[in-house]
Amino acid sequence: MEKMTRVSTSNGRTMFCHLDAPANAISVCRDATQVVVAGRNIFKIYGLEEEGFVERLNLRVGRKPSLNFSCADVMWHQMEENLLATAATNGAVVTWNLARPCRNKQEQLFTEHKRTVNKVCFHPTEVNMLLSGSQDGFMKCFDLRKKESVSTFSGQSESVRDVQFSIKDYFTFAASFENGNVQLWDIRRPDRYERMFTAHTGPVFCCDWHPEDRGWLATGGRDKMVKVWDMSTNRVKEIYCVQTIASVARVKWRPERRYHLATCSMMVDHNIYVWDVRRPFIPFATFEEHKDVTTGIVWRNQHDPYYLLSGSKDSTLYQHMFKDASRPVDRANPEGLCFGLFGDLAFAAKESLMTAPQSVGDVGRKTYPGGDRRYPIFFFKKPDVTEQFAQVSSALSVFESEAGSGVGMDWFINTAQSYLLSGKPFAELCEHNAQVAKRLNRPQESTTWTMLRIMFSEPANPSLSTNHNLNKSGNLPLVNSFSMKEMSAALNERNKENRQDNLHSLETNLNNNDENEETEGSEGQAEYLFGDAELDDDDLYSMEHDNQAAEEPEYLLPQEAFPLRHEIMDHPSAPEPVQEKPESPHVSGSETESTCLTPMESFSLISVSQLLFSPHLPPKFFCPIVKEMLCYYAEQGDVQMAVSVLIVLGDRIRKEIDELTQEHWYMSYIDLLQRFELWNVSNEVIKLSTCGAIMCLNQASTTLHINCSNCKRPMSNKGWICDRCHQCASVCAVCHHVVKGLFVWCQGCSHGGHLEHVMEWLKQSKHCPAGCGHLCEYT
Amino acid sequence: MNGTVDICNHCRNMMREKEKGIKMSRLISTGPSSFIPENEILGAMPLNDSTVMFLEEEFSSRMDNLTQVMGLHPHYLQAFLRCHYYLLRMDGPLPLHYRHYIAIMAAARHQCSALVCQHVQEFEQIGVCSDWLRGLEFCPQRLRNLNEINKILAHRPWLITKQHIQALVKTGEHSWSLAELVHAVVLLAHFHALASFVFGSGVNPDPEGTEVNGVTDDLCPPALSDLCTCHLTNSNQANGNPLRNPDTGSELEALMERMKRLLEEREDDDASEEEMFTRFEKEKKESLLVVSAGFDEEVVPPSPVARFVDDPSFGYQDFARHGEDNPPTFKAQDYSWEDHGFSLVNRLYSDIGHLLDDKFRTACDLTYYNMASHEGVDTSMLRRALFNYVHCMYGIRYDDYDYGEVNQLLERSLKVYIKTVTCYPERTTRRMYESYWHQFRHSEKVHVNLLLMEARMQAELLYALRAITHYMT
């Protein structure tokens, strides 16, 4: 018989047919040639042909179909091919005999259950034994030769969701319950279950005995899990657990495949999955044909693992071919990568990729090119084979950040703490931040700050300039060296410009020096210049024209403004003289140090006079570049830089960048800061931000709940009097007045008062000012 | 009565009667409930400290009247509070002020000023968007879009379809995510049901915290309890003792006798399917006739909470109306809370499923094996009848329930009460509350209310969640 059925199903195809109504359950007859579909409004038998399903019989007969036809479950007898049993939603258990000559095939009707019957099950080897499980918490065993149940099993008022006879043990059956329990019963002992264990949280919708392994029971529950239990031992042991994405409505072991089982879900998810229980994270195969939840699944033949039948709420009946199933494993990414909390990195991949030690090293190196200074150097720790599957085995490697190089984000924390964002003049802020960046070995950021200062400093403040003009020439090498080293593509353009600027400045420097010699007369002359600026300016410019004949005179004016202003405003940067000397050849033309002191004043005069021509052009001119730079930093993941610059520049740049981007940057930075627990910095950033959405972050969740110190009840009212005990809460223990400002109290005795009062008191005494005798401790 | 305060329907009726010369003593009730004598509540509950502590520790909340009345069943109260505060305070898809606003909208549908007032205050404490409290037209379009399902769920939940869900979820400026929508739906159902409980057991508005300023002054008149709770206390009895007619002594015995008989009959009751079906239909139809008299088509006077109500004329209509195409019966076996509702709700709004499940279960299984003075009684039949009768009025049918039982167990006055409390709770009166089960304790009547509340909430949820499921598939 077995052989014959195998032959008969050796070929076939995925096929389906429409039913008239949603199905609740399906069952297949022993020789796998017919399938019965049952539902609230359907009860039909279909023949399984090569070409498709053929309707054989409609069991729903009669003018007014009774609720006995409204089936929650159906089962075809596996011994007697004419015998069917259904569980009706009204609590009836009905058996049907297809051999009956009349249209109505109903044979017997048992109405002993008071609530919906969820499950019926024939004994696998005993012809006349039928078991039912109902919502009313009872399981009943029927002998089909009698009119009534032969025994009743009580689940102690918990609803029964599934009952299954053990395939191997003649007398045993399992029942699953709505409260998450599974019970094992001996059919001969209706008074008490053999054993019970809690399998799931929430209802256990289904269970299924393993067809070969005597002790294995699979259960599926509303908690979205499928668990496999080993019953053969003294204590029931969970041996496998599969996590699905929706509550599990049915579970069926796959024939001939020891570790495979099929599941479908009760809600939301319409697919049928076949799992290898040893690989619980990804389905072995998926059938995705149904458009609504699948309500019944059954393997077509007990010995054929390739055909699966399923009925669904979408009113279709499908035969799925295993070869047509989709295999999620094939589409899954076989490598995994994840950062740990402390900068560790875990990397899992197929073992074949990771076997040779050299290749492992390569992987490590590939992931972390040593060039990037910001990441710590990783080294290979251990190849750790964690999971050994039938199909795949993967290796997991953990790369630890090298000890000493620290967490890897130290630079971030340091920077966040050291940057100044407000409270000083713009130039000083830039200068400070540049120093910070430099100290942390981040030359690019450092240079950026310097550049910003150069670009946006206001050319006022001649007084400042005179203080520092000794150092002024030192700026040139700094800027120049930056332009040489800078490799970043995004900044290249600007670098070029800068270099041009520098060239100009060099030239003008030379010019100025020449001039200096000319104007080197007296200070009185300088004053004269002040008064009669225009004339002198003309003179100056004409001189320069000679030097730079190639360029148009009108355009030269603003261009000259930069270098000159550089000269004046650059001084705060004040690089160390040590560095200065070897790099100074650039400035060689200007024998500055000695000459500068006196002529400087004339410099400043010149710059002031030039402001008359182009006071606001330069900062605006730089805005697009700065904007580009900020975007560049943000894209590089250094949102810290972007936000810091944004704050320091303030109005100079804000209008250039759209609100949303700014908000986005702020949010990311604040989020980062908070992850590193830099609350103060994060708060400062929030405070300094100009986005409405950010500023209101500070106003969220500022509620403070207070309990009355007398009656220990929450203070619901505003004000100082507790409305339960009608006393003033939070009274100062020293002066006995209500504290309306800072209130400090001892956590031991909860007495306290005005901060200053308590401080004074504690100078005199260690005991509580309230006189409670407590030795108060304040930190 | 001064003219500045709107008075509710009922006060009007009362005044009318008064004018007719009927002697009526005005009962200014004190205590948590206007139906239940104060000492009954406080006496029954030695202010069980665990509950109080639980309240304060976990939710920094106080004992309000609602909690006190519900505290007659402390076991249930815990499940309720856990769920209640999870919905309002804990992690969830909706921002806090949205939650309270939705609560206000829901409670306002039933003109439940006590709940509206309470949540107006909570809303104000959050301290954002306080101009929303000036009325629906001041809140965002997104919230206003909820009006449609709010009114449907409150009055005729069977009308909700996947189109309603679609309209809310479809992408656009004011769209809702499914998770947010589920949160909102649970909130709506919760507060509709809670309104039923508040009216059903005559919970007095909380006297505390009436310090409201600004736009909401008129919502919570400081002396509300003096002015308008009388609509709950309309009664001929001034002393609050239940009426004890001499013939009602047998009432309890008769009920118990019927229960016993039903239990025996069950064995040999072989009612045909048709019979069962007609019993359900009969019960459904009969529920139409159960109407509390005197309220037909009376216009609702404008009240301060009306600003939170859109389309106030939309009210309850019977599920089964004569000579009309009735919506199809909802088959409980096809979409049940345990199997389907739970999974959906928990998927979209994590953990709420467990809390609701716990709450439903506690309410349904709660029993003290008492009936009035009798002890050791299995009341499951009675509880199930109450629960299923509510679902029956909402058109939800259980295949495995014999609706003949309802008819036997629930007397007419109780049916009137049930229908009023679940369908239009704002019309509940003290007379209704007192007209059934004369010998039963107040705590048992509160128990009835709990069952009605949960049954109603589950019914609303089932309809709404089914619509969401349909939308998703």
mmCIF file of C-alpha atoms in Angstrom, chain A residues 24 40-41 64-68 70 89-92 111 114-118 135 158 161 178-179 201-203 205 222-224 245-247 266-270 291-293 313 703 705 707 712-714 716-718 723-724, chain B residues 47 52 56 60-63 124-126 208-211 213 263 266-267 270 273-274 276-277 331-344 346-347 353-354 357 361 365 384 397-401 465 469 472-473:
data_model
loop_
_atom_site.group_PDB
_atom_site.id
_atom_site.type_symbol
_atom_site.label_atom_id
_atom_site.label_comp_id
_atom_site.label_asym_id
_atom_site.label_seq_id
_atom_site.Cartn_x
_atom_site.Cartn_y
_atom_site.Cartn_z
ATOM 1 C CA ASN A 24 -11.413 26.415 8.730
ATOM 2 C CA ARG A 40 -18.448 27.793 8.642
ATOM 3 C CA ASN A 41 -20.229 27.686 5.306
ATOM 4 C CA LYS A 64 -31.674 25.077 6.241
ATOM 5 C CA PRO A 65 -28.157 24.083 7.094
ATOM 6 C CA SER A 66 -27.848 23.685 10.812
ATOM 7 C CA LEU A 67 -25.000 24.876 12.926
ATOM 8 C CA ASN A 68 -23.788 21.292 13.035
ATOM 9 C CA SER A 70 -20.409 24.982 10.917
ATOM 10 C CA THR A 89 -18.813 25.681 16.588
ATOM 11 C CA ASN A 90 -21.994 25.093 18.558
ATOM 12 C CA GLY A 91 -20.402 22.327 20.569
ATOM 13 C CA ALA A 92 -21.535 19.300 18.584
ATOM 14 C CA THR A 111 -23.944 17.169 21.808
ATOM 15 C CA LYS A 114 -21.421 22.985 26.149
ATOM 16 C CA ARG A 115 -19.128 25.240 24.168
ATOM 17 C CA THR A 116 -17.441 25.242 20.802
ATOM 18 C CA VAL A 117 -15.467 22.104 20.067
ATOM 19 C CA ASN A 118 -12.024 23.123 18.876
ATOM 20 C CA GLN A 135 -13.830 25.456 24.861
ATOM 21 C CA GLU A 158 -9.442 25.983 30.974
ATOM 22 C CA ARG A 161 -7.387 24.105 21.981
ATOM 23 C CA GLU A 178 -5.703 28.295 26.492
ATOM 24 C CA ASN A 179 -3.703 29.107 29.611
ATOM 25 C CA THR A 201 2.660 32.175 27.639
ATOM 26 C CA GLY A 202 -0.864 32.572 26.380
ATOM 27 C CA PRO A 203 -2.874 29.956 24.547
ATOM 28 C CA PHE A 205 -3.147 26.686 19.735
ATOM 29 C CA ARG A 222 -0.010 32.727 20.543
ATOM 30 C CA ASP A 223 3.376 33.860 21.809
ATOM 31 C CA LYS A 224 4.679 33.289 18.274
ATOM 32 C CA ILE A 245 6.578 36.358 13.309
ATOM 33 C CA ALA A 246 2.957 35.687 14.196
ATOM 34 C CA SER A 247 0.911 33.489 16.473
ATOM 35 C CA MET A 266 -3.523 32.634 12.981
ATOM 36 C CA MET A 267 -3.296 36.295 12.044
ATOM 37 C CA VAL A 268 -1.570 38.806 9.821
ATOM 38 C CA ASP A 269 0.904 36.457 8.221
ATOM 39 C CA HIS A 270 -0.448 34.395 5.338
ATOM 40 C CA LYS A 291 -3.926 35.910 0.198
ATOM 41 C CA ASP A 292 -5.468 35.527 3.634
ATOM 42 C CA VAL A 293 -4.536 33.558 6.700
ATOM 43 C CA LYS A 313 -9.666 32.106 4.690
ATOM 44 C CA THR A 703 7.428 67.845 35.441
ATOM 45 C CA HIS A 705 6.361 65.113 41.266
ATOM 46 C CA ASN A 707 5.261 64.150 47.901
ATOM 47 C CA LYS A 712 3.844 61.203 52.350
ATOM 48 C CA ARG A 713 1.083 61.576 49.802
ATOM 49 C CA PRO A 714 1.676 63.042 46.381
ATOM 50 C CA SER A 716 -1.452 67.273 43.543
ATOM 51 C CA ASN A 717 -2.034 70.959 43.958
ATOM 52 C CA LYS A 718 0.138 73.762 42.929
ATOM 53 C CA ASP A 723 -4.352 69.476 50.500
ATOM 54 C CA ARG A 724 -4.565 66.311 52.531
ATOM 55 C CA LEU B 47 -8.542 51.309 52.075
ATOM 56 C CA VAL B 52 -3.070 52.515 47.354
ATOM 57 C CA GLU B 56 1.025 55.821 44.120
ATOM 58 C CA SER B 60 1.967 58.582 41.099
ATOM 59 C CA SER B 61 -1.725 58.848 41.071
ATOM 60 C CA ARG B 62 -4.318 59.367 43.724
ATOM 61 C CA MET B 63 -7.457 57.591 44.756
ATOM 62 C CA GLU B 124 -3.257 70.898 30.961
ATOM 63 C CA GLN B 125 -0.621 69.476 33.223
ATOM 64 C CA ILE B 126 1.330 68.284 30.252
ATOM 65 C CA GLU B 208 -10.341 67.822 43.960
ATOM 66 C CA GLY B 209 -8.232 69.527 41.443
ATOM 67 C CA THR B 210 -10.865 71.914 40.291
ATOM 68 C CA GLU B 211 -8.266 74.594 40.014
ATOM 69 C CA ASN B 213 -7.685 78.156 34.610
ATOM 70 C CA LEU B 263 -28.492 23.628 34.549
ATOM 71 C CA ARG B 266 -29.248 21.636 29.603
ATOM 72 C CA GLU B 267 -28.673 17.958 29.590
ATOM 73 C CA ASP B 270 -32.195 19.278 22.386
ATOM 74 C CA GLU B 273 -30.305 24.744 15.290
ATOM 75 C CA GLU B 274 -33.151 26.741 13.988
ATOM 76 C CA MET B 276 -31.142 28.326 18.672
ATOM 77 C CA PHE B 277 -30.938 30.731 15.813
ATOM 78 C CA LYS B 331 -19.746 35.417 14.353
ATOM 79 C CA ALA B 332 -17.645 35.286 17.458
ATOM 80 C CA GLN B 333 -16.008 32.070 16.347
ATOM 81 C CA ASP B 334 -14.671 33.713 13.226
ATOM 82 C CA TYR B 335 -13.039 36.614 14.942
ATOM 83 C CA SER B 336 -12.450 36.149 18.611
ATOM 84 C CA TRP B 337 -10.504 38.207 21.035
ATOM 85 C CA GLU B 338 -8.334 35.338 22.205
ATOM 86 C CA ASP B 339 -7.284 34.151 18.772
ATOM 87 C CA HIS B 340 -7.369 37.136 16.524
ATOM 88 C CA GLY B 341 -7.892 40.373 18.358
ATOM 89 C CA PHE B 342 -5.095 39.738 20.784
ATOM 90 C CA SER B 343 -2.561 38.870 18.136
ATOM 91 C CA LEU B 344 -3.303 41.945 16.109
ATOM 92 C CA ASN B 346 -0.210 42.983 20.518
ATOM 93 C CA ARG B 347 1.597 43.054 17.260
ATOM 94 C CA GLY B 353 -2.664 42.638 24.429
ATOM 95 C CA HIS B 354 -1.532 40.964 27.611
ATOM 96 C CA ASP B 357 -6.341 39.974 28.073
ATOM 97 C CA ARG B 361 -10.152 37.510 31.967
ATOM 98 C CA ASP B 365 -13.722 35.049 35.962
ATOM 99 C CA ARG B 384 -21.958 34.660 30.901
ATOM 100 C CA ARG B 397 -23.262 35.877 18.248
ATOM 101 C CA TYR B 398 -21.732 32.852 19.898
ATOM 102 C CA ASP B 399 -22.633 29.634 18.165
ATOM 103 C CA ASP B 400 -22.277 27.697 21.319
ATOM 104 C CA TYR B 401 -24.544 29.780 23.492
ATOM 105 C CA LEU B 465 -9.828 45.245 14.987
ATOM 106 C CA THR B 469 -7.501 43.137 9.838
ATOM 107 C CA MET B 472 -4.359 44.736 6.243
ATOM 108 C CA THR B 473 -5.230 41.724 4.138
#
